[in-house]
PDB file of C-alpha atoms and ligand atoms in Angstrom:
ATOM      1  CA  UNK A   1      24.484 -26.702   3.902  1.00  0.00           C
ATOM      2  CA  UNK A   2      26.153 -23.304   4.198  1.00  0.00           C
ATOM      3  CA  UNK A   3      29.938 -23.067   4.069  1.00  0.00           C
ATOM      4  CA  UNK A   4      31.774 -19.850   4.865  1.00  0.00           C
ATOM      5  CA  UNK A   5      35.480 -19.986   4.052  1.00  0.00           C
ATOM      6  CA  UNK A   6      38.150 -17.451   4.988  1.00  0.00           C
ATOM      7  CA  UNK A   7      35.688 -14.546   5.028  1.00  0.00           C
ATOM      8  CA  UNK A   8      36.944 -10.989   5.395  1.00  0.00           C
ATOM      9  CA  UNK A   9      34.679  -7.939   5.687  1.00  0.00           C
ATOM     10  CA  UNK A  10      35.066  -4.454   7.070  1.00  0.00           C
ATOM     11  CA  UNK A  11      34.301  -0.773   6.993  1.00  0.00           C
ATOM     12  CA  UNK A  12      37.016   1.280   5.337  1.00  0.00           C
ATOM     13  CA  UNK A  13      40.155   0.734   7.404  1.00  0.00           C
ATOM     14  CA  UNK A  14      38.315  -1.353  10.027  1.00  0.00           C
ATOM     15  CA  UNK A  15      38.640  -5.109   9.428  1.00  0.00           C
ATOM     16  CA  UNK A  16      35.586  -6.394  11.309  1.00  0.00           C
ATOM     17  CA  UNK A  17      35.784 -10.030  10.127  1.00  0.00           C
ATOM     18  CA  UNK A  18      39.204 -11.595   9.546  1.00  0.00           C
ATOM     19  CA  UNK A  19      39.471 -15.005   7.957  1.00  0.00           C
ATOM     20  CA  UNK A  20      36.344 -16.538   9.425  1.00  0.00           C
ATOM     21  CA  UNK A  21      35.401 -20.079   8.385  1.00  0.00           C
ATOM     22  CA  UNK A  22      32.401 -22.047   9.591  1.00  0.00           C
ATOM     23  CA  UNK A  23      29.647 -24.302   8.319  1.00  0.00           C
ATOM     24  CA  UNK A  24      25.947 -24.622   9.098  1.00  0.00           C
ATOM     25  CA  UNK A  25      24.218 -27.962   8.548  1.00  0.00           C
ATOM     26  CA  UNK A  26      20.486 -28.643   8.049  1.00  0.00           C
ATOM     27  CA  UNK A  27      18.731 -29.242  11.362  1.00  0.00           C
ATOM     28  CA  UNK A  28      21.695 -27.972  13.391  1.00  0.00           C
ATOM     29  CA  UNK A  29      22.287 -24.818  15.452  1.00  0.00           C
ATOM     30  CA  UNK A  30      25.707 -23.179  15.113  1.00  0.00           C
ATOM     31  CA  UNK A  31      26.269 -20.609  17.863  1.00  0.00           C
ATOM     32  CA  UNK A  32      28.487 -17.612  17.090  1.00  0.00           C
ATOM     33  CA  UNK A  33      29.911 -16.114  20.300  1.00  0.00           C
ATOM     34  CA  UNK A  34      32.064 -13.051  20.829  1.00  0.00           C
ATOM     35  CA  UNK A  35      32.377  -9.855  22.854  1.00  0.00           C
ATOM     36  CA  UNK A  36      30.918  -6.516  21.739  1.00  0.00           C
ATOM     37  CA  UNK A  37      32.410  -5.423  18.426  1.00  0.00           C
ATOM     38  CA  UNK A  38      33.907  -8.859  17.675  1.00  0.00           C
ATOM     39  CA  UNK A  39      32.340  -8.877  14.204  1.00  0.00           C
ATOM     40  CA  UNK A  40      29.316 -11.125  14.757  1.00  0.00           C
ATOM     41  CA  UNK A  41      26.664  -8.909  13.159  1.00  0.00           C
ATOM     42  CA  UNK A  42      28.996  -8.048  10.298  1.00  0.00           C
ATOM     43  CA  UNK A  43      29.410 -11.781   9.640  1.00  0.00           C
ATOM     44  CA  UNK A  44      25.647 -12.370   9.503  1.00  0.00           C
ATOM     45  CA  UNK A  45      25.004  -9.246   7.410  1.00  0.00           C
ATOM     46  CA  UNK A  46      27.740 -10.225   4.967  1.00  0.00           C
ATOM     47  CA  UNK A  47      26.357 -13.738   4.527  1.00  0.00           C
ATOM     48  CA  UNK A  48      22.848 -12.273   4.094  1.00  0.00           C
ATOM     49  CA  UNK A  49      24.057 -10.034   1.270  1.00  0.00           C
ATOM     50  CA  UNK A  50      23.617  -6.766   3.165  1.00  0.00           C
ATOM     51  CA  UNK A  51      27.335  -6.032   3.374  1.00  0.00           C
ATOM     52  CA  UNK A  52      30.027  -6.744   0.763  1.00  0.00           C
ATOM     53  CA  UNK A  53      32.774  -9.222   1.663  1.00  0.00           C
ATOM     54  CA  UNK A  54      36.366  -8.105   1.073  1.00  0.00           C
ATOM     55  CA  UNK A  55      37.362 -11.682   0.255  1.00  0.00           C
ATOM     56  CA  UNK A  56      36.468 -15.272   1.035  1.00  0.00           C
ATOM     57  CA  UNK A  57      33.573 -17.427  -0.133  1.00  0.00           C
ATOM     58  CA  UNK A  58      30.006 -18.232   0.883  1.00  0.00           C
ATOM     59  CA  UNK A  59      28.814 -21.509  -0.643  1.00  0.00           C
ATOM     60  CA  UNK A  60      25.253 -22.774  -0.309  1.00  0.00           C
ATOM     61  CA  UNK A  61      24.600 -26.419  -1.203  1.00  0.00           C
ATOM     62  CA  UNK A  62      27.601 -26.383  -3.523  1.00  0.00           C
ATOM     63  CA  UNK A  63      26.699 -23.084  -5.227  1.00  0.00           C
ATOM     64  CA  UNK A  64      28.994 -20.082  -4.753  1.00  0.00           C
ATOM     65  CA  UNK A  65      26.708 -17.223  -3.645  1.00  0.00           C
ATOM     66  CA  UNK A  66      29.453 -14.901  -2.379  1.00  0.00           C
ATOM     67  CA  UNK A  67      28.491 -11.230  -2.544  1.00  0.00           C
ATOM     68  CA  UNK A  68      25.001 -11.761  -3.940  1.00  0.00           C
ATOM     69  CA  UNK A  69      22.492  -9.084  -2.894  1.00  0.00           C
ATOM     70  CA  UNK A  70      20.037  -9.693  -0.058  1.00  0.00           C
ATOM     71  CA  UNK A  71      16.943 -10.283  -2.213  1.00  0.00           C
ATOM     72  CA  UNK A  72      18.811 -12.997  -4.129  1.00  0.00           C
ATOM     73  CA  UNK A  73      20.051 -14.588  -0.908  1.00  0.00           C
ATOM     74  CA  UNK A  74      16.437 -14.823   0.285  1.00  0.00           C
ATOM     75  CA  UNK A  75      15.554 -16.619  -2.967  1.00  0.00           C
ATOM     76  CA  UNK A  76      18.503 -18.959  -2.359  1.00  0.00           C
ATOM     77  CA  UNK A  77      16.961 -19.775   1.019  1.00  0.00           C
ATOM     78  CA  UNK A  78      18.998 -17.624   3.403  1.00  0.00           C
ATOM     79  CA  UNK A  79      16.957 -15.467   5.764  1.00  0.00           C
ATOM     80  CA  UNK A  80      18.295 -12.964   8.323  1.00  0.00           C
ATOM     81  CA  UNK A  81      16.468 -12.101  11.556  1.00  0.00           C
ATOM     82  CA  UNK A  82      18.215  -8.832  12.411  1.00  0.00           C
ATOM     83  CA  UNK A  83      19.402  -7.484  15.727  1.00  0.00           C
ATOM     84  CA  UNK A  84      16.536  -5.597  17.385  1.00  0.00           C
ATOM     85  CA  UNK A  85      13.833  -7.568  15.488  1.00  0.00           C
ATOM     86  CA  UNK A  86      12.796  -4.613  13.270  1.00  0.00           C
ATOM     87  CA  UNK A  87       9.112  -5.470  13.125  1.00  0.00           C
ATOM     88  CA  UNK A  88       7.046  -2.681  11.584  1.00  0.00           C
ATOM     89  CA  UNK A  89       5.173  -1.473  14.665  1.00  0.00           C
ATOM     90  CA  UNK A  90       2.182   0.331  13.087  1.00  0.00           C
ATOM     91  CA  UNK A  91       1.449  -2.538  10.679  1.00  0.00           C
ATOM     92  CA  UNK A  92      -0.561  -5.581  11.708  1.00  0.00           C
ATOM     93  CA  UNK A  93       1.014  -8.912  12.603  1.00  0.00           C
ATOM     94  CA  UNK A  94      -0.323 -10.425   9.378  1.00  0.00           C
ATOM     95  CA  UNK A  95       1.046  -7.546   7.276  1.00  0.00           C
ATOM     96  CA  UNK A  96       4.487  -8.087   8.845  1.00  0.00           C
ATOM     97  CA  UNK A  97       4.317 -11.799   7.995  1.00  0.00           C
ATOM     98  CA  UNK A  98       3.257 -11.003   4.437  1.00  0.00           C
ATOM     99  CA  UNK A  99       6.395  -8.869   4.028  1.00  0.00           C
ATOM    100  CA  UNK A 100       8.490 -11.983   4.538  1.00  0.00           C
ATOM    101  CA  UNK A 101       6.581 -13.891   1.859  1.00  0.00           C
ATOM    102  CA  UNK A 102       7.347 -11.896  -1.256  1.00  0.00           C
ATOM    103  CA  UNK A 103       9.083 -14.872  -2.840  1.00  0.00           C
ATOM    104  CA  UNK A 104       6.137 -17.238  -2.380  1.00  0.00           C
ATOM    105  CA  UNK A 105       3.273 -18.057  -4.763  1.00  0.00           C
ATOM    106  CA  UNK A 106      -0.301 -18.098  -3.446  1.00  0.00           C
ATOM    107  CA  UNK A 107      -0.490 -21.793  -2.511  1.00  0.00           C
ATOM    108  CA  UNK A 108       2.915 -21.725  -0.816  1.00  0.00           C
ATOM    109  CA  UNK A 109       1.902 -18.540   1.018  1.00  0.00           C
ATOM    110  CA  UNK A 110      -1.244 -20.079   2.517  1.00  0.00           C
ATOM    111  CA  UNK A 111       0.564 -23.277   3.512  1.00  0.00           C
ATOM    112  CA  UNK A 112       3.525 -21.455   5.054  1.00  0.00           C
ATOM    113  CA  UNK A 113       1.295 -19.009   6.925  1.00  0.00           C
ATOM    114  CA  UNK A 114      -0.588 -21.970   8.417  1.00  0.00           C
ATOM    115  CA  UNK A 115       2.729 -23.539   9.493  1.00  0.00           C
ATOM    116  CA  UNK A 116       3.969 -20.299  11.057  1.00  0.00           C
ATOM    117  CA  UNK A 117       0.674 -19.785  12.891  1.00  0.00           C
ATOM    118  CA  UNK A 118       0.845 -23.376  14.171  1.00  0.00           C
ATOM    119  CA  UNK A 119       4.387 -22.847  15.459  1.00  0.00           C
ATOM    120  CA  UNK A 120       3.519 -19.467  17.011  1.00  0.00           C
ATOM    121  CA  UNK A 121      -0.209 -19.489  17.931  1.00  0.00           C
ATOM    122  CA  UNK A 122       0.082 -15.983  19.403  1.00  0.00           C
ATOM    123  CA  UNK A 123       0.658 -14.660  15.858  1.00  0.00           C
ATOM    124  CA  UNK A 124      -2.660 -16.140  14.724  1.00  0.00           C
ATOM    125  CA  UNK A 125      -4.431 -14.736  17.799  1.00  0.00           C
ATOM    126  CA  UNK A 126      -3.033 -11.244  17.156  1.00  0.00           C
ATOM    127  CA  UNK A 127      -3.180 -11.423  13.373  1.00  0.00           C
ATOM    128  CA  UNK A 128      -5.051  -8.134  12.931  1.00  0.00           C
ATOM    129  CA  UNK A 129      -3.455  -6.276  15.839  1.00  0.00           C
ATOM    130  CA  UNK A 130      -0.582  -3.829  15.512  1.00  0.00           C
ATOM    131  CA  UNK A 131       2.837  -5.489  15.762  1.00  0.00           C
ATOM    132  CA  UNK A 132       3.973  -2.703  18.094  1.00  0.00           C
ATOM    133  CA  UNK A 133       1.498  -3.859  20.735  1.00  0.00           C
ATOM    134  CA  UNK A 134       3.184  -7.266  21.061  1.00  0.00           C
ATOM    135  CA  UNK A 135       5.560  -7.926  23.974  1.00  0.00           C
ATOM    136  CA  UNK A 136       9.308  -8.198  23.260  1.00  0.00           C
ATOM    137  CA  UNK A 137       9.167 -12.003  23.182  1.00  0.00           C
ATOM    138  CA  UNK A 138       6.124 -11.947  20.905  1.00  0.00           C
ATOM    139  CA  UNK A 139       7.863  -9.475  18.575  1.00  0.00           C
ATOM    140  CA  UNK A 140      10.805 -11.894  18.389  1.00  0.00           C
ATOM    141  CA  UNK A 141       8.370 -14.676  17.437  1.00  0.00           C
ATOM    142  CA  UNK A 142       6.974 -12.361  14.748  1.00  0.00           C
ATOM    143  CA  UNK A 143      10.500 -11.701  13.468  1.00  0.00           C
ATOM    144  CA  UNK A 144      11.061 -15.496  13.314  1.00  0.00           C
ATOM    145  CA  UNK A 145       7.685 -15.947  11.607  1.00  0.00           C
ATOM    146  CA  UNK A 146       8.427 -13.244   9.030  1.00  0.00           C
ATOM    147  CA  UNK A 147      11.726 -14.975   8.181  1.00  0.00           C
ATOM    148  CA  UNK A 148      10.016 -18.394   7.999  1.00  0.00           C
ATOM    149  CA  UNK A 149       7.526 -17.031   5.438  1.00  0.00           C
ATOM    150  CA  UNK A 150      10.293 -17.156   2.805  1.00  0.00           C
ATOM    151  CA  UNK A 151      10.727 -20.905   3.510  1.00  0.00           C
ATOM    152  CA  UNK A 152      14.428 -20.599   4.375  1.00  0.00           C
ATOM    153  CA  UNK A 153      16.941 -23.439   4.356  1.00  0.00           C
ATOM    154  CA  UNK A 154      19.300 -21.346   6.480  1.00  0.00           C
ATOM    155  CA  UNK A 155      18.341 -18.783   9.137  1.00  0.00           C
ATOM    156  CA  UNK A 156      20.765 -16.198  10.516  1.00  0.00           C
ATOM    157  CA  UNK A 157      19.617 -15.020  13.963  1.00  0.00           C
ATOM    158  CA  UNK A 158      21.217 -11.934  15.487  1.00  0.00           C
ATOM    159  CA  UNK A 159      20.801 -11.851  19.285  1.00  0.00           C
ATOM    160  CA  UNK A 160      17.221 -13.142  19.485  1.00  0.00           C
ATOM    161  CA  UNK A 161      17.108 -12.873  23.305  1.00  0.00           C
ATOM    162  CA  UNK A 162      18.240  -9.239  23.463  1.00  0.00           C
ATOM    163  CA  UNK A 163      16.303  -7.345  26.140  1.00  0.00           C
ATOM    164  CA  UNK A 164      14.160 -10.324  27.126  1.00  0.00           C
ATOM    165  CA  UNK A 165      13.604 -11.677  30.654  1.00  0.00           C
ATOM    166  CA  UNK A 166      15.249 -15.074  31.395  1.00  0.00           C
ATOM    167  CA  UNK A 167      12.014 -17.061  31.183  1.00  0.00           C
ATOM    168  CA  UNK A 168      11.165 -15.456  27.830  1.00  0.00           C
ATOM    169  CA  UNK A 169      14.723 -16.089  26.607  1.00  0.00           C
ATOM    170  CA  UNK A 170      14.284 -19.790  27.385  1.00  0.00           C
ATOM    171  CA  UNK A 171      11.047 -19.887  25.378  1.00  0.00           C
ATOM    172  CA  UNK A 172      12.622 -18.074  22.411  1.00  0.00           C
ATOM    173  CA  UNK A 173      15.639 -20.408  22.393  1.00  0.00           C
ATOM    174  CA  UNK A 174      13.283 -23.391  22.568  1.00  0.00           C
ATOM    175  CA  UNK A 175      11.620 -21.939  19.436  1.00  0.00           C
ATOM    176  CA  UNK A 176      15.070 -21.817  17.804  1.00  0.00           C
ATOM    177  CA  UNK A 177      15.510 -25.542  18.538  1.00  0.00           C
ATOM    178  CA  UNK A 178      12.057 -26.256  17.094  1.00  0.00           C
ATOM    179  CA  UNK A 179      12.935 -24.382  13.891  1.00  0.00           C
ATOM    180  CA  UNK A 180      16.170 -26.364  13.607  1.00  0.00           C
ATOM    181  CA  UNK A 181      14.325 -29.624  14.225  1.00  0.00           C
ATOM    182  CA  UNK A 182      12.123 -28.807  11.228  1.00  0.00           C
ATOM    183  CA  UNK A 183      15.288 -29.140   9.103  1.00  0.00           C
ATOM    184  CA  UNK A 184      16.488 -25.539   8.912  1.00  0.00           C
ATOM    185  CA  UNK A 185      20.198 -24.842   9.458  1.00  0.00           C
ATOM    186  CA  UNK A 186      20.665 -22.045  11.985  1.00  0.00           C
ATOM    187  CA  UNK A 187      23.562 -19.662  12.580  1.00  0.00           C
ATOM    188  CA  UNK A 188      22.810 -17.761  15.786  1.00  0.00           C
ATOM    189  CA  UNK A 189      24.568 -14.914  17.548  1.00  0.00           C
ATOM    190  CA  UNK A 190      23.622 -14.921  21.216  1.00  0.00           C
ATOM    191  CA  UNK A 191      24.829 -12.568  23.928  1.00  0.00           C
ATOM    192  CA  UNK A 192      23.685 -14.970  26.632  1.00  0.00           C
ATOM    193  CA  UNK A 193      26.289 -17.673  25.992  1.00  0.00           C
ATOM    194  CA  UNK A 194      25.025 -19.967  28.748  1.00  0.00           C
ATOM    195  CA  UNK A 195      21.484 -20.032  27.389  1.00  0.00           C
ATOM    196  CA  UNK A 196      22.728 -20.262  23.809  1.00  0.00           C
ATOM    197  CA  UNK A 197      24.940 -23.252  24.634  1.00  0.00           C
ATOM    198  CA  UNK A 198      21.850 -25.106  25.856  1.00  0.00           C
ATOM    199  CA  UNK A 199      20.395 -25.279  22.345  1.00  0.00           C
ATOM    200  CA  UNK A 200      23.560 -25.199  20.221  1.00  0.00           C
ATOM    201  CA  UNK A 201      25.120 -28.156  18.422  1.00  0.00           C
ATOM    202  CA  UNK A 202      28.299 -26.388  17.383  1.00  0.00           C
ATOM    203  CA  UNK A 203      30.105 -23.310  18.684  1.00  0.00           C
ATOM    204  CA  UNK A 204      32.357 -20.734  17.043  1.00  0.00           C
ATOM    205  CA  UNK A 205      33.866 -18.007  19.239  1.00  0.00           C
ATOM    206  CA  UNK A 206      35.397 -14.914  17.655  1.00  0.00           C
ATOM    207  CA  UNK A 207      37.577 -12.126  19.059  1.00  0.00           C
ATOM    208  CA  UNK A 208      38.441  -9.050  16.987  1.00  0.00           C
ATOM    209  CA  UNK A 209      37.124 -10.763  13.870  1.00  0.00           C
ATOM    210  CA  UNK A 210      39.136 -13.964  14.256  1.00  0.00           C
ATOM    211  CA  UNK A 211      38.030 -17.445  15.301  1.00  0.00           C
ATOM    212  CA  UNK A 212      39.448 -18.342  18.718  1.00  0.00           C
ATOM    213  CA  UNK A 213      37.404 -21.475  19.438  1.00  0.00           C
ATOM    214  CA  UNK A 214      35.476 -23.904  17.255  1.00  0.00           C
ATOM    215  CA  UNK A 215      34.000 -27.181  18.390  1.00  0.00           C
ATOM    216  CA  UNK A 216      30.955 -29.147  19.452  1.00  0.00           C
ATOM    217  CA  UNK A 217      28.708 -27.463  22.037  1.00  0.00           C
ATOM    218  CA  UNK A 218      29.587 -30.150  24.629  1.00  0.00           C
ATOM    219  CA  UNK A 219      33.248 -29.163  24.330  1.00  0.00           C
ATOM    220  CA  UNK A 220      32.361 -25.488  24.754  1.00  0.00           C
ATOM    221  CA  UNK A 221      30.206 -26.255  27.799  1.00  0.00           C
ATOM    222  CA  UNK A 222      33.052 -28.252  29.332  1.00  0.00           C
ATOM    223  CA  UNK A 223      35.434 -25.408  28.509  1.00  0.00           C
ATOM    224  CA  UNK A 224      33.513 -22.528  30.092  1.00  0.00           C
ATOM    225  CA  UNK A 225      36.747 -21.129  31.497  1.00  0.00           C
ATOM    226  CA  UNK A 226      38.273 -21.042  28.012  1.00  0.00           C
ATOM    227  CA  UNK A 227      35.253 -19.230  26.642  1.00  0.00           C
ATOM    228  CA  UNK A 228      35.274 -16.796  29.548  1.00  0.00           C
ATOM    229  CA  UNK A 229      38.888 -15.919  28.884  1.00  0.00           C
ATOM    230  CA  UNK A 230      38.050 -15.066  25.293  1.00  0.00           C
ATOM    231  CA  UNK A 231      34.673 -13.454  25.769  1.00  0.00           C
ATOM    232  CA  UNK A 232      34.870 -11.812  29.176  1.00  0.00           C
ATOM    233  CA  UNK A 233      32.753 -12.445  32.263  1.00  0.00           C
ATOM    234  CA  UNK A 234      29.661 -10.833  30.768  1.00  0.00           C
ATOM    235  CA  UNK A 235      29.385 -13.546  28.139  1.00  0.00           C
ATOM    236  CA  UNK A 236      28.759 -16.159  30.809  1.00  0.00           C
ATOM    237  CA  UNK A 237      26.184 -14.190  32.744  1.00  0.00           C
ATOM    238  CA  UNK A 238      24.812 -17.249  34.544  1.00  0.00           C
ATOM    239  CA  UNK A 239      28.239 -18.097  35.985  1.00  0.00           C
ATOM    240  CA  UNK A 240      29.090 -14.578  37.050  1.00  0.00           C
ATOM    241  CA  UNK A 241      25.799 -14.415  38.954  1.00  0.00           C
ATOM    242  CA  UNK A 242      24.263 -11.627  36.834  1.00  0.00           C
TER     243      UNK A 242
HETATM  244  N1  ATP B   1      28.474   0.750   9.892  1.00  0.00           N
HETATM  245  C1  ATP B   1      29.684   0.654  10.439  1.00  0.00           C
HETATM  246  N2  ATP B   1      30.646   1.556  10.132  1.00  0.00           N
HETATM  247  C2  ATP B   1      31.881   1.480  10.660  1.00  0.00           C
HETATM  248  N3  ATP B   1      32.269   0.526  11.541  1.00  0.00           N
HETATM  249  C3  ATP B   1      31.351  -0.389  11.899  1.00  0.00           C
HETATM  250  C4  ATP B   1      30.015  -0.382  11.376  1.00  0.00           C
HETATM  251  N4  ATP B   1      29.337  -1.416  11.909  1.00  0.00           N
HETATM  252  C5  ATP B   1      30.197  -2.042  12.724  1.00  0.00           C
HETATM  253  N5  ATP B   1      31.396  -1.437  12.721  1.00  0.00           N
HETATM  254  C6  ATP B   1      32.617  -1.856  13.475  1.00  0.00           C
HETATM  255  O1  ATP B   1      32.934  -3.183  13.072  1.00  0.00           O
HETATM  256  C7  ATP B   1      33.318  -3.970  14.196  1.00  0.00           C
HETATM  257  C8  ATP B   1      32.431  -5.172  14.312  1.00  0.00           C
HETATM  258  O2  ATP B   1      31.089  -4.747  14.544  1.00  0.00           O
HETATM  259  P1  ATP B   1      29.865  -5.769  14.643  1.00  0.00           P
HETATM  260  O3  ATP B   1      28.623  -4.952  14.745  1.00  0.00           O
HETATM  261  O4  ATP B   1      29.962  -6.758  13.559  1.00  0.00           O
HETATM  262  O5  ATP B   1      30.177  -6.488  16.034  1.00  0.00           O
HETATM  263  P2  ATP B   1      29.267  -7.433  16.939  1.00  0.00           P
HETATM  264  O6  ATP B   1      30.119  -8.591  17.291  1.00  0.00           O
HETATM  265  O7  ATP B   1      27.965  -7.700  16.287  1.00  0.00           O
HETATM  266  O8  ATP B   1      29.059  -6.523  18.248  1.00  0.00           O
HETATM  267  P3  ATP B   1      27.811  -6.424  19.272  1.00  0.00           P
HETATM  268  O9  ATP B   1      27.980  -7.557  20.233  1.00  0.00           O
HETATM  269  O10 ATP B   1      28.002  -5.112  19.942  1.00  0.00           O
HETATM  270  O11 ATP B   1      26.530  -6.508  18.480  1.00  0.00           O
HETATM  271  C9  ATP B   1      33.286  -3.021  15.393  1.00  0.00           C
HETATM  272  O12 ATP B   1      34.577  -2.520  15.588  1.00  0.00           O
HETATM  273  C10 ATP B   1      32.335  -1.945  14.963  1.00  0.00           C
HETATM  274  O13 ATP B   1      32.635  -0.733  15.609  1.00  0.00           O
HETATM  275 MG1   MG B   2      25.992  -7.305  16.787  1.00  0.00          MG
END
C-alpha cells in the first residue's frame, strides 16, 4: 500500500500541493479530483519521482521512498501513465511495450507481455504497426500496457480519458477497474468526475493544492452538489448536460 502524508510540492514561489495526505490500497481505485491547476499532476509526478517534494512523506509497503528518482520508483513498483499518453508514435506497439519492461528479466518479460496482450488484444494485433496509427483509446491502452510491463504494484494514471469519446472513455475506465481487480493499487486523476466515480472506491478532491473532500466513492456520489461546489460545473459534465 502507498501512503502519502502531508505532501508539499511546488515550483519556486508557487505551492502546487499543500499538505496532501491519501492512501492507495492494493486492488482499489483512489480517484483524485480537482479543477484545472489544483495540483493533481504535480501530486502524481512527485510520487513518481519526477518532481521533488518540498516536504512530507511517501511510504510504500512500510518503506520510506520519499524523493527517490523515477527509475528507482519504477523498481519499487510505482508506475506513472502520464497526461497525454506519450506513446512514441514512430515506434511499433511492441517497441513501446518493451520500453516499459527495462526492469524485467527475459522470463518475466515474456510472461508479462503475454498478460498485457491478453488484457489488450488490440496491442497483440497491432504489435508491429506504428503506435501513432492507433486511435486515441488504443494509444491509452498502449500507455497502460507499457506501464504494466514493469509489473507495478501501484499505478498513477493522469487523465486517461482525455480527448476520448464517451463510449471509449467507458471502455478505458473499465480497463482501469480490470487492472485494479488484478491486485494493483490505482491512483487516478480524471477530468470526467461522473465517469471516474463509477469505477472509484475512494475519492480525494483538491482545490488549490489542499484536500477539500475525502471519503468513499458512494459518499462522493451522494454528495455531487458538494463536489460541484468545490470543482465547478465542468467537473460534473454529465450533470451539467455537456
Ligand atoms: N512546470 C511548471 N512550472 C511552474 N508552475 C507550474 C508547472 N507545472 C504546473 N505549475 C503550476 O502548478 C499548479 C498545479 O499544476 P498541476 O499541473 O499540478 O495542476 P492539475 O491539477 O494537474 O491541472 P490540470 O487539470 O490543468 O491538469 C498550477 O498553478 C500550475 O500553473
Ligand atoms: Mg494535470
